[in-house]
Coordinates of C-alpha atoms and ligand atoms in Angstrom, one line a residue:
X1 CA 10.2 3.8 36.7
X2 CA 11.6 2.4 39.7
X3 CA 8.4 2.4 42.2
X4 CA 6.1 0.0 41.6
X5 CA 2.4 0.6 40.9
X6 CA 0.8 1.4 43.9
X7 CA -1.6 -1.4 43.4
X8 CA 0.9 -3.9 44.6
X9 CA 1.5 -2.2 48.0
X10 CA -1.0 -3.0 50.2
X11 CA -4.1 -4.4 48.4
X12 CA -6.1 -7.2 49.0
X13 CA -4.9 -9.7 46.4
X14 CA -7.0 -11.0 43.5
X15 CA -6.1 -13.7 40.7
X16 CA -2.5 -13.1 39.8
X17 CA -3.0 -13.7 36.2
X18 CA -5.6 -11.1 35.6
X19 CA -4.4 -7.4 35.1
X20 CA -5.0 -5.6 38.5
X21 CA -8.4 -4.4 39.1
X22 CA -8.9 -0.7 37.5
X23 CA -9.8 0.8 40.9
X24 CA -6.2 0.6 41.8
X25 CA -4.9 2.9 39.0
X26 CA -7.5 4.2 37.8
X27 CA -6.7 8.2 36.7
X28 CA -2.9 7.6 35.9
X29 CA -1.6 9.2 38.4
X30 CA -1.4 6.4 40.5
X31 CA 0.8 5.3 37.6
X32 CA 3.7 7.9 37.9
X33 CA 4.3 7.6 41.6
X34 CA 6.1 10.5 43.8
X35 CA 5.5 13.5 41.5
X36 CA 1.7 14.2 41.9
X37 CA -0.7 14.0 44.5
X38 CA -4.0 14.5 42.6
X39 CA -6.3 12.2 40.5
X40 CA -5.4 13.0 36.8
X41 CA -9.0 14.8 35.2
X42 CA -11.5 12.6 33.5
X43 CA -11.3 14.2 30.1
X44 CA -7.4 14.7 30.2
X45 CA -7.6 10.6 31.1
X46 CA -9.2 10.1 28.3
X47 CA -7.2 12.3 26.1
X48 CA -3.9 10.7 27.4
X49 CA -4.7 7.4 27.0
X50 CA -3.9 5.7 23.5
X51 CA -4.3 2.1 24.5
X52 CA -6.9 1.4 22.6
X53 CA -5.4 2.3 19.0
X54 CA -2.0 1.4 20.5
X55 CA -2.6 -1.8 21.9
X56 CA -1.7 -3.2 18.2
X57 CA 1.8 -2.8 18.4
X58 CA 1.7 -5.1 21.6
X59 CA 3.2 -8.0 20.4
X60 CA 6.1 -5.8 18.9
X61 CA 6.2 -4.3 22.2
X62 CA 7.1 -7.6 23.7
X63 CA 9.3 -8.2 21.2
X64 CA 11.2 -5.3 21.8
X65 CA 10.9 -5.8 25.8
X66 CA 12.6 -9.3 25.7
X67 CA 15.6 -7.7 22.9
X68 CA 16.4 -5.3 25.4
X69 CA 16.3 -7.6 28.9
X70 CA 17.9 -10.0 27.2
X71 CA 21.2 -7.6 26.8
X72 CA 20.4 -6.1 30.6
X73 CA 21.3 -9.5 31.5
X74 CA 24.2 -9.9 28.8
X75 CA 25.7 -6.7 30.3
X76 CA 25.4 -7.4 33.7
X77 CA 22.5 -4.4 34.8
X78 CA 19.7 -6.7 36.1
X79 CA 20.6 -10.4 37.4
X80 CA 20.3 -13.2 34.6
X81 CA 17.6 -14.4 37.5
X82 CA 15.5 -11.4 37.2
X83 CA 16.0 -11.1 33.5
X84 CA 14.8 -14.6 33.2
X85 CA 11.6 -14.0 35.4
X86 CA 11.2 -11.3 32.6
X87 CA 11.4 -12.6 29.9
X88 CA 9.3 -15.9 30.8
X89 CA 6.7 -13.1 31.8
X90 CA 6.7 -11.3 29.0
X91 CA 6.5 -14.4 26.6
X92 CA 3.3 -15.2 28.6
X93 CA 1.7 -11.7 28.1
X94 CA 2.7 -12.1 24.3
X95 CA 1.2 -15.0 23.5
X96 CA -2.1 -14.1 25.4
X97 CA -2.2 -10.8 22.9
X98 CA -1.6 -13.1 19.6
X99 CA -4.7 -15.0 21.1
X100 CA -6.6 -12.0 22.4
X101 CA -6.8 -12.7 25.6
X102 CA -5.3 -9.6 26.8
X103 CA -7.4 -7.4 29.3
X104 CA -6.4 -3.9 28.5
X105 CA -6.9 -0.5 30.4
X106 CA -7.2 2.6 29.6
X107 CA -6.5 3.5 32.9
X108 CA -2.9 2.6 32.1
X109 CA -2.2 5.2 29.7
X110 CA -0.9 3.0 26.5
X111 CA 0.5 -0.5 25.3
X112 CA 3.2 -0.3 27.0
X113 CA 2.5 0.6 30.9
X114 CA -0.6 -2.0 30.5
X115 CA 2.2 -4.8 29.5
X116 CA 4.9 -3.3 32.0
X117 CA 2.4 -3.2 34.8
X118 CA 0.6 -6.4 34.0
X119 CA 3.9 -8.5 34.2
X120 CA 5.4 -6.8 37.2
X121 CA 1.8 -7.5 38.8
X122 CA 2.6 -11.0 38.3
X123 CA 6.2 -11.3 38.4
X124 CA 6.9 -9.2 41.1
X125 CA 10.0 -6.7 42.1
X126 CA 12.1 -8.2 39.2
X127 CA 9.4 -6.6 36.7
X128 CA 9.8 -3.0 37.7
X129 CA 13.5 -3.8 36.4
X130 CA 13.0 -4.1 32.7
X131 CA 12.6 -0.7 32.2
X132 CA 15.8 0.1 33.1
X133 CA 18.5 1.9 30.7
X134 CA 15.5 2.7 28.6
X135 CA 12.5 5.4 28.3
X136 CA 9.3 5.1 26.6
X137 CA 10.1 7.3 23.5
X138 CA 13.0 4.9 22.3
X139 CA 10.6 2.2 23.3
X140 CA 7.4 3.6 21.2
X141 CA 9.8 4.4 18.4
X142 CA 11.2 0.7 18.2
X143 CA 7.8 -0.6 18.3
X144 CA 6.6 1.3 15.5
X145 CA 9.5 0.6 13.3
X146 CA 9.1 -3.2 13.8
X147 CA 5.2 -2.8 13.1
X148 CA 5.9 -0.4 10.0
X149 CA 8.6 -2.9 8.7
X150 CA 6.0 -5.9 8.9
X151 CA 3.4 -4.0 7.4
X152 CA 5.7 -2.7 4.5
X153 CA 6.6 -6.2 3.8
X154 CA 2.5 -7.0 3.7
X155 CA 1.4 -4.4 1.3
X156 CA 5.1 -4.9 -0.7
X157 CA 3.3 -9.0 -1.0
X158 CA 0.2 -7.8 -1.7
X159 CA 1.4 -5.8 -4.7
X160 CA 3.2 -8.4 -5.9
X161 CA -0.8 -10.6 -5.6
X162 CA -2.1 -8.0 -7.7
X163 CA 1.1 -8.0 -10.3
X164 CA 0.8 -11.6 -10.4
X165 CA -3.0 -11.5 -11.4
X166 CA -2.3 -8.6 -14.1
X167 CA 0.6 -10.9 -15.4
X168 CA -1.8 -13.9 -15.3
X169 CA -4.7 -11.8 -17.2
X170 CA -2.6 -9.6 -20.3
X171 CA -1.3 -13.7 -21.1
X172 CA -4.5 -14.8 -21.7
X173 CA -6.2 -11.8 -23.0
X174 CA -2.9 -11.2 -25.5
X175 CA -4.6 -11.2 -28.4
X176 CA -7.7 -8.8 -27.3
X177 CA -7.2 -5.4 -29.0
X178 CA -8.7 -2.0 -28.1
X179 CA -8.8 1.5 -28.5
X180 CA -5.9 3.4 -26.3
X181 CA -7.1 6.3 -25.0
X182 CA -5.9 10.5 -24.4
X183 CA -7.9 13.0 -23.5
X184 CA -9.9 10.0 -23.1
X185 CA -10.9 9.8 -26.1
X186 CA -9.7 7.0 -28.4
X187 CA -6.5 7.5 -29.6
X188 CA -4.9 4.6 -31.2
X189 CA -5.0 0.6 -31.4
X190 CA -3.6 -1.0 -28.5
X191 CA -3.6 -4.9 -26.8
X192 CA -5.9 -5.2 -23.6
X193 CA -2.6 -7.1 -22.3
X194 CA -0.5 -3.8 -22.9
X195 CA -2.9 -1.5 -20.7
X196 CA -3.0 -4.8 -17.9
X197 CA 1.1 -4.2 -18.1
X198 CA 0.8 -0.6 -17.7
X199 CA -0.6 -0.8 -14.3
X200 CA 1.5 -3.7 -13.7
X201 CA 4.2 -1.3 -14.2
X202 CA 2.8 1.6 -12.0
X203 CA 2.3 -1.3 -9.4
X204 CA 6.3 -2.7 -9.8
X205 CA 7.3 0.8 -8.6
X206 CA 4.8 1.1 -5.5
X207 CA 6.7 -2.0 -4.8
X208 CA 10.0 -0.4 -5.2
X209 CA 8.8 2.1 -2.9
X210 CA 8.1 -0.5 0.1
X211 CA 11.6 -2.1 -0.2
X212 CA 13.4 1.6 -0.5
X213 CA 11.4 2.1 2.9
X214 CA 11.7 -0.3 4.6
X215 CA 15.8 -0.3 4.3
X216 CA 15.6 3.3 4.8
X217 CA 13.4 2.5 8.5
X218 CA 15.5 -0.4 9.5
X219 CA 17.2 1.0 12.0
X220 CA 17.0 0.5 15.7
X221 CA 16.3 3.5 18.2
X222 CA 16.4 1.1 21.4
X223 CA 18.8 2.3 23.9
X224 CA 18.7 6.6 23.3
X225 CA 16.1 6.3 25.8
X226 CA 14.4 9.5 26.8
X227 CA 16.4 11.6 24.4
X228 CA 19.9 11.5 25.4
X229 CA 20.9 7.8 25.8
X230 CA 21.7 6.6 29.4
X231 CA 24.7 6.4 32.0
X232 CA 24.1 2.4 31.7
X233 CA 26.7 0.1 30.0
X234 CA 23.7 -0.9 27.3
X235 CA 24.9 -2.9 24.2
X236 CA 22.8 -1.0 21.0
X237 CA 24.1 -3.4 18.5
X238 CA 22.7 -6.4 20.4
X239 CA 19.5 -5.1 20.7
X240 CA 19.8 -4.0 17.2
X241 CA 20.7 -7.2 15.6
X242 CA 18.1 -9.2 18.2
X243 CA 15.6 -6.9 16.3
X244 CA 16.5 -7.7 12.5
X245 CA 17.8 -3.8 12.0
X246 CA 20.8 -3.3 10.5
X247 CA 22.4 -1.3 13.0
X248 CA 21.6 1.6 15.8
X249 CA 20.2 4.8 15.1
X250 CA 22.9 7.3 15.3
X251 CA 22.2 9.9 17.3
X252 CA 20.1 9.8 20.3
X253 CA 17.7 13.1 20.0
X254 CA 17.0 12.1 15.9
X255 CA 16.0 8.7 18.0
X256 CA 13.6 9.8 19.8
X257 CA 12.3 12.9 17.4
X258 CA 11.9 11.0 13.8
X259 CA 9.3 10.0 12.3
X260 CA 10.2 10.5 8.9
X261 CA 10.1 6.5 8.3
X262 CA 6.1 6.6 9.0
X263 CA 5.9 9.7 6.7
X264 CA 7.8 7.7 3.7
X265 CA 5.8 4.7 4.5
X266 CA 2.3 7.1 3.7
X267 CA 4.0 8.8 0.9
X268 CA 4.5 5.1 -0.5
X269 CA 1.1 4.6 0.2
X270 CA -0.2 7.5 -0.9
X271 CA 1.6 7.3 -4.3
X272 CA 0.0 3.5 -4.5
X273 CA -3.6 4.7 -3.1
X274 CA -3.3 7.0 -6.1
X275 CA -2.4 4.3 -8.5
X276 CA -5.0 2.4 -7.6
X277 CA -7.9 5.1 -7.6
X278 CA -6.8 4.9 -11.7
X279 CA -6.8 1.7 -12.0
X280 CA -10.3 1.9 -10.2
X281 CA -11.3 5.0 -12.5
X282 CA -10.5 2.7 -15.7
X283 CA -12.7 -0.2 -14.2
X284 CA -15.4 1.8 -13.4
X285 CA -15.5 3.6 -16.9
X286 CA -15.3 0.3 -18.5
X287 CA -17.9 -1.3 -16.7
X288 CA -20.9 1.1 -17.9
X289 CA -22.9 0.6 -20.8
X290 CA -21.4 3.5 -22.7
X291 CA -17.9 1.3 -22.6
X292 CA -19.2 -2.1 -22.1
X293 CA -14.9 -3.5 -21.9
X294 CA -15.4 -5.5 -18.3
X295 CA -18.1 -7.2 -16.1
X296 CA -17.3 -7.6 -13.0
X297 CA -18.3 -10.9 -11.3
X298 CA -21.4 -10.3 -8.5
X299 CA -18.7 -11.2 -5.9
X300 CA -17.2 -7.9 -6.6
X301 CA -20.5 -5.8 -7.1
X302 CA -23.6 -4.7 -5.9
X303 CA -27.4 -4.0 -6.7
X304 CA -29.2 -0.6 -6.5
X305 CA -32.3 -0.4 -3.6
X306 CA -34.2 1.0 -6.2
X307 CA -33.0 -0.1 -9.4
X308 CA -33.5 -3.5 -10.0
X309 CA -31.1 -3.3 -13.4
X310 CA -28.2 -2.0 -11.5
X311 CA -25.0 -3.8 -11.3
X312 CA -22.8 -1.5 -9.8
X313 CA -18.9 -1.7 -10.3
X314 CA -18.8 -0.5 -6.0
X315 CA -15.6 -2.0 -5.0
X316 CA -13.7 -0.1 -8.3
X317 CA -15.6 3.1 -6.9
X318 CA -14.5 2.4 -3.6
X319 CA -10.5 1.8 -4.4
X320 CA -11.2 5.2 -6.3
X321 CA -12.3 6.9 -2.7
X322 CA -10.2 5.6 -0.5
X323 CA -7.3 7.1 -1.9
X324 CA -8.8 10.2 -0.1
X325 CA -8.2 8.7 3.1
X326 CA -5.4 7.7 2.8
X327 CA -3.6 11.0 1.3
X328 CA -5.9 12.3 4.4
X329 CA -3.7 10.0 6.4
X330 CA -0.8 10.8 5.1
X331 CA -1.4 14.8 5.4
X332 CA -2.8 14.3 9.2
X333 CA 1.4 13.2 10.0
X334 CA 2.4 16.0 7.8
X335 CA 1.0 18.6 9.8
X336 CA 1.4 17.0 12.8
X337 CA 5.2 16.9 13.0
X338 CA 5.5 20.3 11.0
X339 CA 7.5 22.6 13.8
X340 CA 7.7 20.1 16.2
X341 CA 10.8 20.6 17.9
X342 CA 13.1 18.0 19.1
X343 CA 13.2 15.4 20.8
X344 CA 10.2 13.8 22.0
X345 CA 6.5 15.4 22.2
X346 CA 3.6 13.8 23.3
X347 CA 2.1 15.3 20.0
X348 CA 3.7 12.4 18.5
X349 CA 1.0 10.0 20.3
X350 CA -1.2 10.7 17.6
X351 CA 1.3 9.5 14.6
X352 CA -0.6 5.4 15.4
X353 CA -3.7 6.3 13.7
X354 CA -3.2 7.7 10.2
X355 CA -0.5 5.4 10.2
X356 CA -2.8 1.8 10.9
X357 CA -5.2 3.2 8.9
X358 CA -3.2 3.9 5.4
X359 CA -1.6 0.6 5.7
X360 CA -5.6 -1.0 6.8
X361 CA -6.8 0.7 3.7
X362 CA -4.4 0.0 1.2
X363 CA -4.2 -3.6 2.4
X364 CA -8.0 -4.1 1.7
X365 CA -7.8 -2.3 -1.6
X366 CA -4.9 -4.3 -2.9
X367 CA -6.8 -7.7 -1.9
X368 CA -10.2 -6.5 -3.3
X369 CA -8.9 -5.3 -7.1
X370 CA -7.0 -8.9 -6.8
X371 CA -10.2 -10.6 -7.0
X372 CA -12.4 -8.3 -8.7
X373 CA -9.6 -8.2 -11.8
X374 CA -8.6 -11.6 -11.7
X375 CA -12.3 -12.8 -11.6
X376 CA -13.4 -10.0 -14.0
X377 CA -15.0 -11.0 -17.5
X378 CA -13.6 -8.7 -20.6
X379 CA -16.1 -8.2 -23.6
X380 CA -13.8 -7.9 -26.7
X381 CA -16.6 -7.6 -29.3
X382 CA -17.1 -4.8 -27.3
X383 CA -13.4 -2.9 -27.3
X384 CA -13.3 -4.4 -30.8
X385 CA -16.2 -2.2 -32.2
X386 CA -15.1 0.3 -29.9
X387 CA -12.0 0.4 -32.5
X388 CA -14.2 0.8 -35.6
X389 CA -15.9 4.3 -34.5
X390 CA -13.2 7.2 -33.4
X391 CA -11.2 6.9 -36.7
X392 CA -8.0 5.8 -34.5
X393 CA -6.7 4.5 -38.0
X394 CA -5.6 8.0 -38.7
X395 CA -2.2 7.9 -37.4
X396 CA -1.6 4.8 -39.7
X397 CA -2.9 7.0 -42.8
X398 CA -0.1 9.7 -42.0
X399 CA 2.3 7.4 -40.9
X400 CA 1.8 5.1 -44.2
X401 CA 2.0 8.2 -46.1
X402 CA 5.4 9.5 -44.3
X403 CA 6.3 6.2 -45.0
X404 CA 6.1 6.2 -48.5
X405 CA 8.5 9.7 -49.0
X406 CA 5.6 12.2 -48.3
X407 CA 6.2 15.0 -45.4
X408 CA 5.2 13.8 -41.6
X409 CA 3.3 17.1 -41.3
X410 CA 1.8 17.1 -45.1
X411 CA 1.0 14.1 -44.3
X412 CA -0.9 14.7 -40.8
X413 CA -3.0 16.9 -42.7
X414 CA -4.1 14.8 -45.1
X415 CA -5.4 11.9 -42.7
X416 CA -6.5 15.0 -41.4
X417 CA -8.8 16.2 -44.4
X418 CA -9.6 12.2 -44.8
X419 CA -11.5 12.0 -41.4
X420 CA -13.2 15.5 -42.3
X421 CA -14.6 13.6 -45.0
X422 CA -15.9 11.1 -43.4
X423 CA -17.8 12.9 -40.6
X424 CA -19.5 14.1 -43.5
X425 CA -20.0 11.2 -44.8
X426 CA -20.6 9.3 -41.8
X427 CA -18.5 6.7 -43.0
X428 CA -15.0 4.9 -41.0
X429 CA -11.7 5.3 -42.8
X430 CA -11.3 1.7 -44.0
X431 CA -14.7 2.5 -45.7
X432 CA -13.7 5.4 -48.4
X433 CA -12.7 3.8 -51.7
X434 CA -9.5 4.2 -52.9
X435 CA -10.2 6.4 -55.2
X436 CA -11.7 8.6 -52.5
X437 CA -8.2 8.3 -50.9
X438 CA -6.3 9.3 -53.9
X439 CA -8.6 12.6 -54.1
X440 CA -6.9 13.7 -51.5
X441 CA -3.1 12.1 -52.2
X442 CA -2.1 10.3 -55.3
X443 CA 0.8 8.1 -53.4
X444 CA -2.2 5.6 -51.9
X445 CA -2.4 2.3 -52.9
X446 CA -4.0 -0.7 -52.0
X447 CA -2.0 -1.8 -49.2
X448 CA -3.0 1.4 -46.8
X449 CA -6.1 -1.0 -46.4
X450 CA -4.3 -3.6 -44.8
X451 CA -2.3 -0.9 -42.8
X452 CA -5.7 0.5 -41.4
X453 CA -6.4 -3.1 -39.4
X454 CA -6.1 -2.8 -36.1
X455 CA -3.6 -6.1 -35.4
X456 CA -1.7 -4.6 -38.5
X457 CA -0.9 -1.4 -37.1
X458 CA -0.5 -2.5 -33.3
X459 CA 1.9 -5.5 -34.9
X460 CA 4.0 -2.7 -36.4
X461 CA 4.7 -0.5 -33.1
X462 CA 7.4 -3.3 -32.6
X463 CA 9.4 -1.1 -30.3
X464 CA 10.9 -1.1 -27.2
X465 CA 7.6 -0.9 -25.1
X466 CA 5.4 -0.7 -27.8
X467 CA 1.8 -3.1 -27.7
X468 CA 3.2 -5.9 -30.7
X469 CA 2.6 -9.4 -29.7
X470 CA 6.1 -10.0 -29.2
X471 CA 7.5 -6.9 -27.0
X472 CA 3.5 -7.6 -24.4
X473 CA 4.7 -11.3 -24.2
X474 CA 8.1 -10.7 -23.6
X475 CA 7.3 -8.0 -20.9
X476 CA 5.3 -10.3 -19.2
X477 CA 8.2 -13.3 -19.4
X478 CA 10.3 -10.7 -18.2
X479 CA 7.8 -9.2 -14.9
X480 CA 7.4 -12.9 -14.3
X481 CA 11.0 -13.3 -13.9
X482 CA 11.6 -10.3 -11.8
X483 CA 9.0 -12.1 -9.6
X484 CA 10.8 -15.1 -9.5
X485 CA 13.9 -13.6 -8.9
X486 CA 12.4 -12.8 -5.4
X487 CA 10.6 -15.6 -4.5
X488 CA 7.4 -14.7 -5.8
X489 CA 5.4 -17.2 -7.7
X490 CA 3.0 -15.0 -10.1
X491 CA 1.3 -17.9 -11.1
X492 CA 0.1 -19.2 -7.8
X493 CA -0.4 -16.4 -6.5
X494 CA -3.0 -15.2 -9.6
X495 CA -4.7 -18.8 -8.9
X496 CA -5.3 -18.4 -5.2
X497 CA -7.1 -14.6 -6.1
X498 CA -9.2 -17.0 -9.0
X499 CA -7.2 -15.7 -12.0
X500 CA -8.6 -17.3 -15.1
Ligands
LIG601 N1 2.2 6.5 24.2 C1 3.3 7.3 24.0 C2 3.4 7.6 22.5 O1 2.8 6.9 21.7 C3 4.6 6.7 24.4 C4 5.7 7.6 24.7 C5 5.3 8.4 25.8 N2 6.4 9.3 26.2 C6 6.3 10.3 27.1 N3 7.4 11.0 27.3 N4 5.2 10.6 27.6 O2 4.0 8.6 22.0

């Protein structure tokens, strides 16, 4: 753009610091100069204009602005003068968006005409300069990149909150044993600690998948301009390298086309909205009387209108849905870049919303299951009767057996026949006698008893990630020091969320 906005020509003037009055551009039009004579239409106004979900990547916007006049002065295509006048303008303008101050019009389309317009309303000619060598698509596409990389590196912290707590909870639940579950139904003797580490695990590669991004996006797009770069002697790795990315984008029509960042971003996401939808799902289960495992604190639940018993685990229930919004999210920017053909199309406008909204949601979900678990009370009477009923001592029956020369799968069937018996019988397996035992295998002796407790047989599966004192507490020594390793301190962090 080269004309200036027709509000400056002419009109009575008004306070300099405020954006110009909206009757002065109001449709657009007035916006894009030579090319049109009529009013853009109302709806089609409204349908064009994106400032009000776009208006958040203002104060990357700025930054990107004052990146690229800082290397139009450097190379000699605006006057250091002019470029100076910019950039004291733009500074202005930024800081009055970090305090909300900024007055924002729909009228002018999106974040970045209502910043270009508002500083060459008060700066003058030298404004209408900055947007030279460059075109809003390299512009839009830097601006998201720096917002996605900030927001990447929030939601890669935030996991690491949540690991901390996890870490902070399986240390001082380690000796808490419970039933481990398939098919959901109890399976074998496990440490509380173990299943903590489990999602810590799950969460440790969400976090992988934030870092792989956010190297992957850190690139810079400033300078292809529309689509095809410009005749101006711009400097790309300046502008780069004033913008923390690595280096420029290679090729000037992938520039202004991808958006493949923002789609591995919400695949990220989406994979970690998933994770936590589980880890919502277990909490849930656990919290109702048929389980009895957790209480949640009232902090991090609610009451029924009609029910006045009702302590409802809500926030676990709510992590659980809002994985649906945001695999929503991340299928709205599937389908809206399937086919598009390069470079550029406006289509593309509509990437900012399914985009705010993954990382929004995730954000809040990470934050909420931070305090909910690190605040959470576990009942282990409760897991530890859970261990008595279910016969999950069977597996240490066959294994005992296998143990002591007798066939795996002759074996299997025996602790097989045993826990027929005591359906029957309605009795557990450390209840029959051993003579009962021997009925059905002659190589029992008295020790299968001890074999059948539950710290006994978890104590044994001392294997590589197996739930024995040792190999839980060494996991979490070792998660801790992975934390460590990057700065993260797991224990303040668990104590700022409350962890206990
Ligand atoms: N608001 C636009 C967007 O978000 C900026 C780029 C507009 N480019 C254009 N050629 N109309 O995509």
């Amino acid at each position: 753009m080269t004309d200036k906005p027709s509000h400056d020509q002419g009109k009575p003037s008004h306070d300099a610091s405020k954006p110009p009055p909206p009757s002065s551009s109001t449709a657009g039009h007035s916006t894009w100069g030579g090319r049109f004579d009529e009013q853009l239409d109302a709806v089609a106004a409204r349908v064009n204009a994106s400032v009000e979900v776009d208006k958040r990547l203002g104060e990357d916007d700025v930054r990107g602005s004052i990146a690229h006049v800082r290397m139009l002065a450097k190379t000699g295509i605006v006057s250091v003068d002019d470029a100076q006048k910019i950039e004291a303008g733009l500074r202005r303008i930024g800081d009055e968006i970090a305090a909300g101050e900024m007055e924002w019009r729909d009228a002018l389309e999106d974040v970045h005409m209502n910043i270009e317009t508002l500083l060459t309303h008060r700066i003058g000619e030298a404004g209408g300069r900055l947007h030279t060598a460059r075109s809003r698509n390299d512009q839009v596409s830097t601006d998201m990149r720096l917002w996605t990389r900030s927001a990447l590196d929030r939601v890669r912290a935030k996991t690491e909150a949540l690991m901390s707590v996890l870490l902070v909870r399986a240390e001082h639940t380690i000796d808490v044993v419970m039933p481990g579950y398939t098919h959901l139904q109890r399976a074998q003797p496990v440490r509380l600690a173990h299943h903590l580490l489990a999602w810590c695990e799950m969460l440790e590669r969400d976090r992988g998948r934030y870092v792989d991004a956010h190297v992957r996006l850190n690139e810079s797009p400033l300078g292809c301009a529309a689509l095809a770069g410009t005749t101006f002697p711009i400097d790309r790795e300046m502008t780069a390298s004033e913008l923390g990315f690595l280096r420029p984008m290679r090729n000037s029509l992938d520039a202004s086309a991808d958006r493949d960042f923002l789609l591995e971003a919400l695949s990220a996401l989406s994979i970690q909205a998933v994770h936590l939808s589980r880890i919502g799902e277990e909490l849930v289960l656990w919290s109702t009387q048929e389980f009895g495992f957790v209480e949640m604190t009232d902090q991090f639940t609610t009451g029924s209108s009609i029910m006045p018993q009702k302590k409802n685990p809500d926030m676990a229930e709510l992590v659980r849905g809002k994985a649906g919004r945001v695999i929503g999210d991340l299928v709205s920017l599937l389908v809206l870049m399937k086919g598009l053909p390069l470079a550029y199309n406006r289509d593309m406008q509509e990437d900012k919303r399914p985009a705010f909204d993954a990382f929004d949601t995730i954000e809040d979900c990470l934050d909420v299951l931070a305090g909910a678990i690190a605040t959470a009370r576990f009942h282990d009477e409760r897991m530890r009767r859970a261990l008595r009923e279910g016969f999950v001592e069977a597996t240490e029956i066959a294994d005992w057996l296998a143990a002591h020369g007798v066939p795996f799968r002759e074996a299997h069937h025996v602790a097989g026949r045993l826990v027929r018996r005591c359906v029957a019988a309605h009795k557990t397996l450390p209840e029959l006698t051993l003579a009962e035992l021997r009925e059905e295998h002659a190589a029992f002796d008295e020790s299968i008893f001890r074999a059948m407790e539950p710290e006994v047989a978890i104590e044994r599966r001392d294997v590589i990630g197996g739930p024995a004192k040792n190999r839980v507490l060494a996991s979490i020594t070792a998660l801790e020091g992975r934390l460590r390793a990057r700065g993260v301190d797991a224990r303040g962090l668990a104590a700022e969320r409350g962890a206990r």
